[in-house]
PDB file of C-alpha atoms in Angstrom:
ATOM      1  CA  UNK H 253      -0.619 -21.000  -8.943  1.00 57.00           C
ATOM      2  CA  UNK H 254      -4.161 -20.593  -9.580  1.00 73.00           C
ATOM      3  CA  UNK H 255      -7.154 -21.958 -10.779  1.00 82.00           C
ATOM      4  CA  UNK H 256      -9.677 -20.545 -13.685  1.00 88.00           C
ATOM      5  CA  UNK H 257     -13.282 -21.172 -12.142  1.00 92.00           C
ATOM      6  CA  UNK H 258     -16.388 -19.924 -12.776  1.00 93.00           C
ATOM      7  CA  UNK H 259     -18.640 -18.022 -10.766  1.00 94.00           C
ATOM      8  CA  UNK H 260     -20.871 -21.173 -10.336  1.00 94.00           C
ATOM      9  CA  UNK H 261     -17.624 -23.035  -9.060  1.00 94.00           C
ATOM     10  CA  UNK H 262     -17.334 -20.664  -6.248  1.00 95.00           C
ATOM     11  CA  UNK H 263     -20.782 -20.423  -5.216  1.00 95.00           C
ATOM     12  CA  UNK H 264     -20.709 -24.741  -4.861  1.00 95.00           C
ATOM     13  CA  UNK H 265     -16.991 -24.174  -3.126  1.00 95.00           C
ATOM     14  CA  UNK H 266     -18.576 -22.186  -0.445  1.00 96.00           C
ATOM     15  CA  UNK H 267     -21.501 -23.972  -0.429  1.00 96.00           C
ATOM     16  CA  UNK H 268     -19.732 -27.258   0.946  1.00 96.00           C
ATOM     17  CA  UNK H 269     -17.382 -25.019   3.085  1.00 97.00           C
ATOM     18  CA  UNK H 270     -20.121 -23.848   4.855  1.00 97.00           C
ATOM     19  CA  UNK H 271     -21.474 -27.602   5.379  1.00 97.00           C
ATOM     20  CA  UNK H 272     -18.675 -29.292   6.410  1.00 97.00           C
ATOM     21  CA  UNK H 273     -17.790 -26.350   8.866  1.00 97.00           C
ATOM     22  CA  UNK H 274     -21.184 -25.664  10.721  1.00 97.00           C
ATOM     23  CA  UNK H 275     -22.550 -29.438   9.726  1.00 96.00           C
ATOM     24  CA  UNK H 276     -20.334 -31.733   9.694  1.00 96.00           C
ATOM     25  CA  UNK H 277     -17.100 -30.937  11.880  1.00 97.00           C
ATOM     26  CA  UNK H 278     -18.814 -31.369  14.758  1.00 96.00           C
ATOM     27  CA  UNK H 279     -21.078 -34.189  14.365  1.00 96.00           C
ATOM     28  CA  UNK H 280     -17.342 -35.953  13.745  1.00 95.00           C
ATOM     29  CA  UNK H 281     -16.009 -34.145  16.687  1.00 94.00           C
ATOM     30  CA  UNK H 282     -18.806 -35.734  18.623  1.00 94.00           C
ATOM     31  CA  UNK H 283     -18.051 -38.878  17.185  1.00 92.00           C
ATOM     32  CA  UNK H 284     -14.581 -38.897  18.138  1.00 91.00           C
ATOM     33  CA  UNK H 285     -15.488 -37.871  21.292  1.00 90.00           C
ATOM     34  CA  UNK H 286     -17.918 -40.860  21.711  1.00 90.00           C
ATOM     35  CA  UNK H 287     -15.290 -43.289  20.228  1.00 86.00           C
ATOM     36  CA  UNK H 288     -13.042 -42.169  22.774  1.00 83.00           C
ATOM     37  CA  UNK H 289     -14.760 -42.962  25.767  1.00 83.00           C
ATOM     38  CA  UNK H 290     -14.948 -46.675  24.423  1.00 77.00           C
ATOM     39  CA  UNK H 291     -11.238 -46.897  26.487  1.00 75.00           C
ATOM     40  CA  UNK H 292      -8.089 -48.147  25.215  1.00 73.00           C
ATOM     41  CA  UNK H 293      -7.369 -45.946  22.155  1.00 70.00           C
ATOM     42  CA  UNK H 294      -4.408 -48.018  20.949  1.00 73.00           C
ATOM     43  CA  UNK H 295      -6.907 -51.275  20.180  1.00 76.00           C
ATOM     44  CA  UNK H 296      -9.861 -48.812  19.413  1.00 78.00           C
ATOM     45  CA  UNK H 297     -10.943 -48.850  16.070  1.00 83.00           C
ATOM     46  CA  UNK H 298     -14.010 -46.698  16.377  1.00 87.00           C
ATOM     47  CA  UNK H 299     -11.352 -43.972  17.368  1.00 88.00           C
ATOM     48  CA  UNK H 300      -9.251 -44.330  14.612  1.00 89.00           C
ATOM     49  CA  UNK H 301     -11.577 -44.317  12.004  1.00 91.00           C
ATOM     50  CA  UNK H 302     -13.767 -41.252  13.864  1.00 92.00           C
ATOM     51  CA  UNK H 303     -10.341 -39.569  13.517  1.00 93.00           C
ATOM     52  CA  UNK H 304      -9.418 -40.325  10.103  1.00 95.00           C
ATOM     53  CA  UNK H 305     -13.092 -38.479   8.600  1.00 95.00           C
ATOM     54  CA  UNK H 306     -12.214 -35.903  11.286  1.00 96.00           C
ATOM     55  CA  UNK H 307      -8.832 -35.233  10.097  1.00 96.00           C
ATOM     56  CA  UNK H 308     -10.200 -35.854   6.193  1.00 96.00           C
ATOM     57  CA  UNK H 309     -12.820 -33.280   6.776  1.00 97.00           C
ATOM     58  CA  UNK H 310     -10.384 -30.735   8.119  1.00 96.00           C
ATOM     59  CA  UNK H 311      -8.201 -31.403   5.358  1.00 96.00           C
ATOM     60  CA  UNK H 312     -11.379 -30.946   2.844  1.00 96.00           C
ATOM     61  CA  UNK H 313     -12.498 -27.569   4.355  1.00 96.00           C
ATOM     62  CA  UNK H 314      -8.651 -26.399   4.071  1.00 97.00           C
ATOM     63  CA  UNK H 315      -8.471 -27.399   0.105  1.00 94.00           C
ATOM     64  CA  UNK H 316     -11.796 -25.389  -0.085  1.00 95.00           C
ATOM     65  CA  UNK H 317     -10.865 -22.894   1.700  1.00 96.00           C
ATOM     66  CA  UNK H 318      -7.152 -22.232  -0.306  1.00 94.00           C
ATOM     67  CA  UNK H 319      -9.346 -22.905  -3.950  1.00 93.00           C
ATOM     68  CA  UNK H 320     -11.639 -20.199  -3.108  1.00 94.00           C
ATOM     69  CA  UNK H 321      -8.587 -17.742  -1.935  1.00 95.00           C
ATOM     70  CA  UNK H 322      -6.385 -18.312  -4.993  1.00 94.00           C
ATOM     71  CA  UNK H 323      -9.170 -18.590  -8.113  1.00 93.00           C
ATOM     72  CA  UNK H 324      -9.180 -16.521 -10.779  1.00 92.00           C
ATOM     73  CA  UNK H 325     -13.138 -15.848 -11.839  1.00 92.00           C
ATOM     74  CA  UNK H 326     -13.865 -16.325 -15.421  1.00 90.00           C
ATOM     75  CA  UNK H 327     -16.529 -15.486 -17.465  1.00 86.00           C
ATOM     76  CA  UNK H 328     -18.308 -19.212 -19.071  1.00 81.00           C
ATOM     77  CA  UNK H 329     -19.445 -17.239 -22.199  1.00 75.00           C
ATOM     78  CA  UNK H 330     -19.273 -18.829 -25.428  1.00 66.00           C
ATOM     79  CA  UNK H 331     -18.143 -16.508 -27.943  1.00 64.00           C
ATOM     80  CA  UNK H 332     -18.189 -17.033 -31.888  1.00 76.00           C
ATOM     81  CA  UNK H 333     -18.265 -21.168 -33.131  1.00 82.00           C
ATOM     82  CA  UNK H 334     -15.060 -22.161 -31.918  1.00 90.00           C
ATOM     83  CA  UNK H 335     -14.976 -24.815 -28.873  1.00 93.00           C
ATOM     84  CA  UNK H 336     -15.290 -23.062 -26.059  1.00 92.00           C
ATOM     85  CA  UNK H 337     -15.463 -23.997 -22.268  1.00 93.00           C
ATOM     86  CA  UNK H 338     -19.021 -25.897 -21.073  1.00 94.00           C
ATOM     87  CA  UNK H 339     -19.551 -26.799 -24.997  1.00 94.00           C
ATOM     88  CA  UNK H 340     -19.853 -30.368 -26.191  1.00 96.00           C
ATOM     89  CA  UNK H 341     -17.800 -31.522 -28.533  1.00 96.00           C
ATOM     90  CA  UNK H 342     -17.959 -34.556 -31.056  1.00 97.00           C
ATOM     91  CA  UNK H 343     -14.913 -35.610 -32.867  1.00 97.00           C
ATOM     92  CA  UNK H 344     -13.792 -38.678 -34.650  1.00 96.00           C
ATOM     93  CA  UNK H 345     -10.821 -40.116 -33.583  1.00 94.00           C
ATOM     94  CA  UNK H 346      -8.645 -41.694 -36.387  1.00 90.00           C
ATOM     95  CA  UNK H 347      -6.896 -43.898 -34.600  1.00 90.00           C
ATOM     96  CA  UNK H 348      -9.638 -45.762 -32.916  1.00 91.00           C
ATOM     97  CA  UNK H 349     -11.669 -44.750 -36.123  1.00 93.00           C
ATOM     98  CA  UNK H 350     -14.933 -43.784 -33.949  1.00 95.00           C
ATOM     99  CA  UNK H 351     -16.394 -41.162 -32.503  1.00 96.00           C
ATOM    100  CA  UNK H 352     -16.064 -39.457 -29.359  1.00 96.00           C
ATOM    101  CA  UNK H 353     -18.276 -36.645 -27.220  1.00 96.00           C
ATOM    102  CA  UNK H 354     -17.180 -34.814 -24.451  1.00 97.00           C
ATOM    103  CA  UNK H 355     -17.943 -31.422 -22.655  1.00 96.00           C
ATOM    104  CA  UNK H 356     -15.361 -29.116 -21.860  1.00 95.00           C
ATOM    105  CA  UNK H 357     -15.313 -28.263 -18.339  1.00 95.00           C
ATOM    106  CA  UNK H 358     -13.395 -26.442 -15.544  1.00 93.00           C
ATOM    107  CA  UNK H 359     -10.729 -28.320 -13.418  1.00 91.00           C
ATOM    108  CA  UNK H 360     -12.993 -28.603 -10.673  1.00 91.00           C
ATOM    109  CA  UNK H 361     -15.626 -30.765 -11.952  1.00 93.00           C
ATOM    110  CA  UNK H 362     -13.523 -32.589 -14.103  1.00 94.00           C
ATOM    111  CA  UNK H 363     -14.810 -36.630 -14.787  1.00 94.00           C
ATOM    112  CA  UNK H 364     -13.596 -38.437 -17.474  1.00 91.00           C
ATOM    113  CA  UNK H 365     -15.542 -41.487 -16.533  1.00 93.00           C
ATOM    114  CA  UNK H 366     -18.638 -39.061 -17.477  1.00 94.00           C
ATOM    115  CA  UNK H 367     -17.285 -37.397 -20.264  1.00 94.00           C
ATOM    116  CA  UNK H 368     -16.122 -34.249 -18.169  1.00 96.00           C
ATOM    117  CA  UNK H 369     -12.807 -33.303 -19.760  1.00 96.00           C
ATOM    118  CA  UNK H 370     -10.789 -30.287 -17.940  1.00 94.00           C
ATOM    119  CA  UNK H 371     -10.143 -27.396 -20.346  1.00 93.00           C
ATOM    120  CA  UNK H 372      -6.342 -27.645 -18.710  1.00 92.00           C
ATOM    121  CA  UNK H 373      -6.293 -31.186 -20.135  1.00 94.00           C
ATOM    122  CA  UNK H 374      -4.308 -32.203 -23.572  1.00 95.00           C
ATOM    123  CA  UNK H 375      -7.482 -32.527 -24.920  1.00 95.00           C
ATOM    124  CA  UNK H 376      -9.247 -30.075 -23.771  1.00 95.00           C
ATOM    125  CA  UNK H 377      -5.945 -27.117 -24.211  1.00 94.00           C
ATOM    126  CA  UNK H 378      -6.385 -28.836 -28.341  1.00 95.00           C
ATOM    127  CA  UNK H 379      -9.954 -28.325 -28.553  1.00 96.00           C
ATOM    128  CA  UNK H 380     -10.439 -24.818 -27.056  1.00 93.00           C
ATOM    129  CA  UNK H 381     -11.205 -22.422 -30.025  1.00 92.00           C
ATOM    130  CA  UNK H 382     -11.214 -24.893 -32.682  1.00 95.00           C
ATOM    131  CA  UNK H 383     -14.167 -25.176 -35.322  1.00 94.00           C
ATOM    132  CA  UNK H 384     -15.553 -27.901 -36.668  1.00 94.00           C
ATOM    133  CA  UNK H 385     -13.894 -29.612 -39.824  1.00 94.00           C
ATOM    134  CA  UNK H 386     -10.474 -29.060 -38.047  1.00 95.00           C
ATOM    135  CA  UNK H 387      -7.942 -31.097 -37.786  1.00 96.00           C
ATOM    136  CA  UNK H 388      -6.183 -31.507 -34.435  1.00 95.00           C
ATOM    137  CA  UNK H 389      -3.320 -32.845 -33.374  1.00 95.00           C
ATOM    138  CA  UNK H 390      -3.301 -34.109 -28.779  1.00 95.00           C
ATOM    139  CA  UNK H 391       0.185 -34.340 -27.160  1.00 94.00           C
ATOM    140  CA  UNK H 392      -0.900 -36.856 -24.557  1.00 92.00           C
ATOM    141  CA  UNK H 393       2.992 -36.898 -23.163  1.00 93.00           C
ATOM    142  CA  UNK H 394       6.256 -36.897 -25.053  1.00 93.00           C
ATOM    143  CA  UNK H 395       6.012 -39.758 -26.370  1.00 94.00           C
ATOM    144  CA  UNK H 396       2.247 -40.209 -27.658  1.00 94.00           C
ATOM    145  CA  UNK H 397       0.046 -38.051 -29.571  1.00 93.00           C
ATOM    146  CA  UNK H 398      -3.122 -38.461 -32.104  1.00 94.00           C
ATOM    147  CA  UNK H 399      -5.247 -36.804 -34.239  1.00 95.00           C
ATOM    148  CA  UNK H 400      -8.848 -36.053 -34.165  1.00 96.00           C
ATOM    149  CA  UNK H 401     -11.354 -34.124 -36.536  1.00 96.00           C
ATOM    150  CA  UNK H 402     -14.538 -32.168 -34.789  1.00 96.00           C
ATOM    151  CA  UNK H 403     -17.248 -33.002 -36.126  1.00 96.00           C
ATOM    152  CA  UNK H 404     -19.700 -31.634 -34.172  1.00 96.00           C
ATOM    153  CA  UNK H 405     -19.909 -28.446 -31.346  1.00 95.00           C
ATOM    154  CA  UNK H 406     -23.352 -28.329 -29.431  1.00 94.00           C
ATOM    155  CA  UNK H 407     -23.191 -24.544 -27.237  1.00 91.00           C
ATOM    156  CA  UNK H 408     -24.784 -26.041 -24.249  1.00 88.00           C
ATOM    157  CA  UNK H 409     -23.939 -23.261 -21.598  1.00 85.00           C
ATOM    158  CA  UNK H 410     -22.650 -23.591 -17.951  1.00 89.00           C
ATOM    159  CA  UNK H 411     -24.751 -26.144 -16.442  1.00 88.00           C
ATOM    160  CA  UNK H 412     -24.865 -25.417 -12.713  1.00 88.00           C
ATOM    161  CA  UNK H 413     -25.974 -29.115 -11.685  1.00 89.00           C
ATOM    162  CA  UNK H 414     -22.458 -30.585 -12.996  1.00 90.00           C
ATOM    163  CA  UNK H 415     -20.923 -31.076  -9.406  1.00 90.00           C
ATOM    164  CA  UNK H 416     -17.832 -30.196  -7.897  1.00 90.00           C
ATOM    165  CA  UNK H 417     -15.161 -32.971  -8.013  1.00 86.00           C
ATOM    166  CA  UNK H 418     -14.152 -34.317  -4.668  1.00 80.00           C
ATOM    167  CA  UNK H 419     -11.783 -36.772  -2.892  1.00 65.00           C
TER     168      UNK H 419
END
């Protein structure tokens, strides 16, 4: 299994890998040293918690690390006027009867919250290549689907400040 990322993507992967490996690992191995020295570690919280964002971090940089080993680089390009990944999208939805925006992004900085929809979403696998006028059907889960008309596609581009999602 593998992830489609951009360039961009692995450049802000690496980025953080190379923070929380020469930053951050050992200002929290220092920190679990410290805690340690406070004595009893079974009634120690400072220990506990030191070694929780220890093991969290370590758990971080090997995510990182396995995302960067196993993408697949694509190219963010928008070609012709279908939807296309990093475009904007407006569409009406006609079972709410109102209108929607969202940006198509890759997995990685994914936010729906923000209006970040993943291209490997159900909305965002319906959208991709579509033109505006068209009709489209989302197959939320087996049991629930809608329909939405684009109304609207805005070619905005990668934009290299959307951030990478984390945990």
């Amino acid at each position: 299994m593998h992830d489609e990322l951009t360039q961009v993507d692995i450049d802000k992967m690496k980025q953080e890998l190379q923070h929380r490996i020469q930053v951050l690992r050992p200002q929290l191995i220092e920190e679990v040293k410290t805690a340690r020295s406070f004595g009893d570690l079974s009634e120690n919280f400072e220990y506990k918690a030191a070694k929780r964002e220890k093991n969290r971090n370590d758990s971080r940089i090997r995510y990182l690390e396995n995302m960067i080993k196993t993408a697949v680089v694509i190219d963010p390009a928008s070609a012709g006027s279908g939807v296309a990944l990093f475009d904007k999208v407006t569409f009406y939805v006609e079972e709410d009867q109102q209108e929607e925006t969202i940006q198509l992004v890759t997995t990685l900085r994914q936010d729906a919250l923000k209006g970040l929809i993943s291209k490997e979403s159900p909305v965002g696998k319906a959208l991709l290549g579509r033109k505006v006028g068209d009709r489209v059907h989302i197959q939320v889960n087996d049991n629930y689907g809608y329909d939405v008309q684009i109304r609207r596609i805005e070619k905005t581009g990668e934009d290299p400040d959307i951030p990478i999602s984390t945990f």
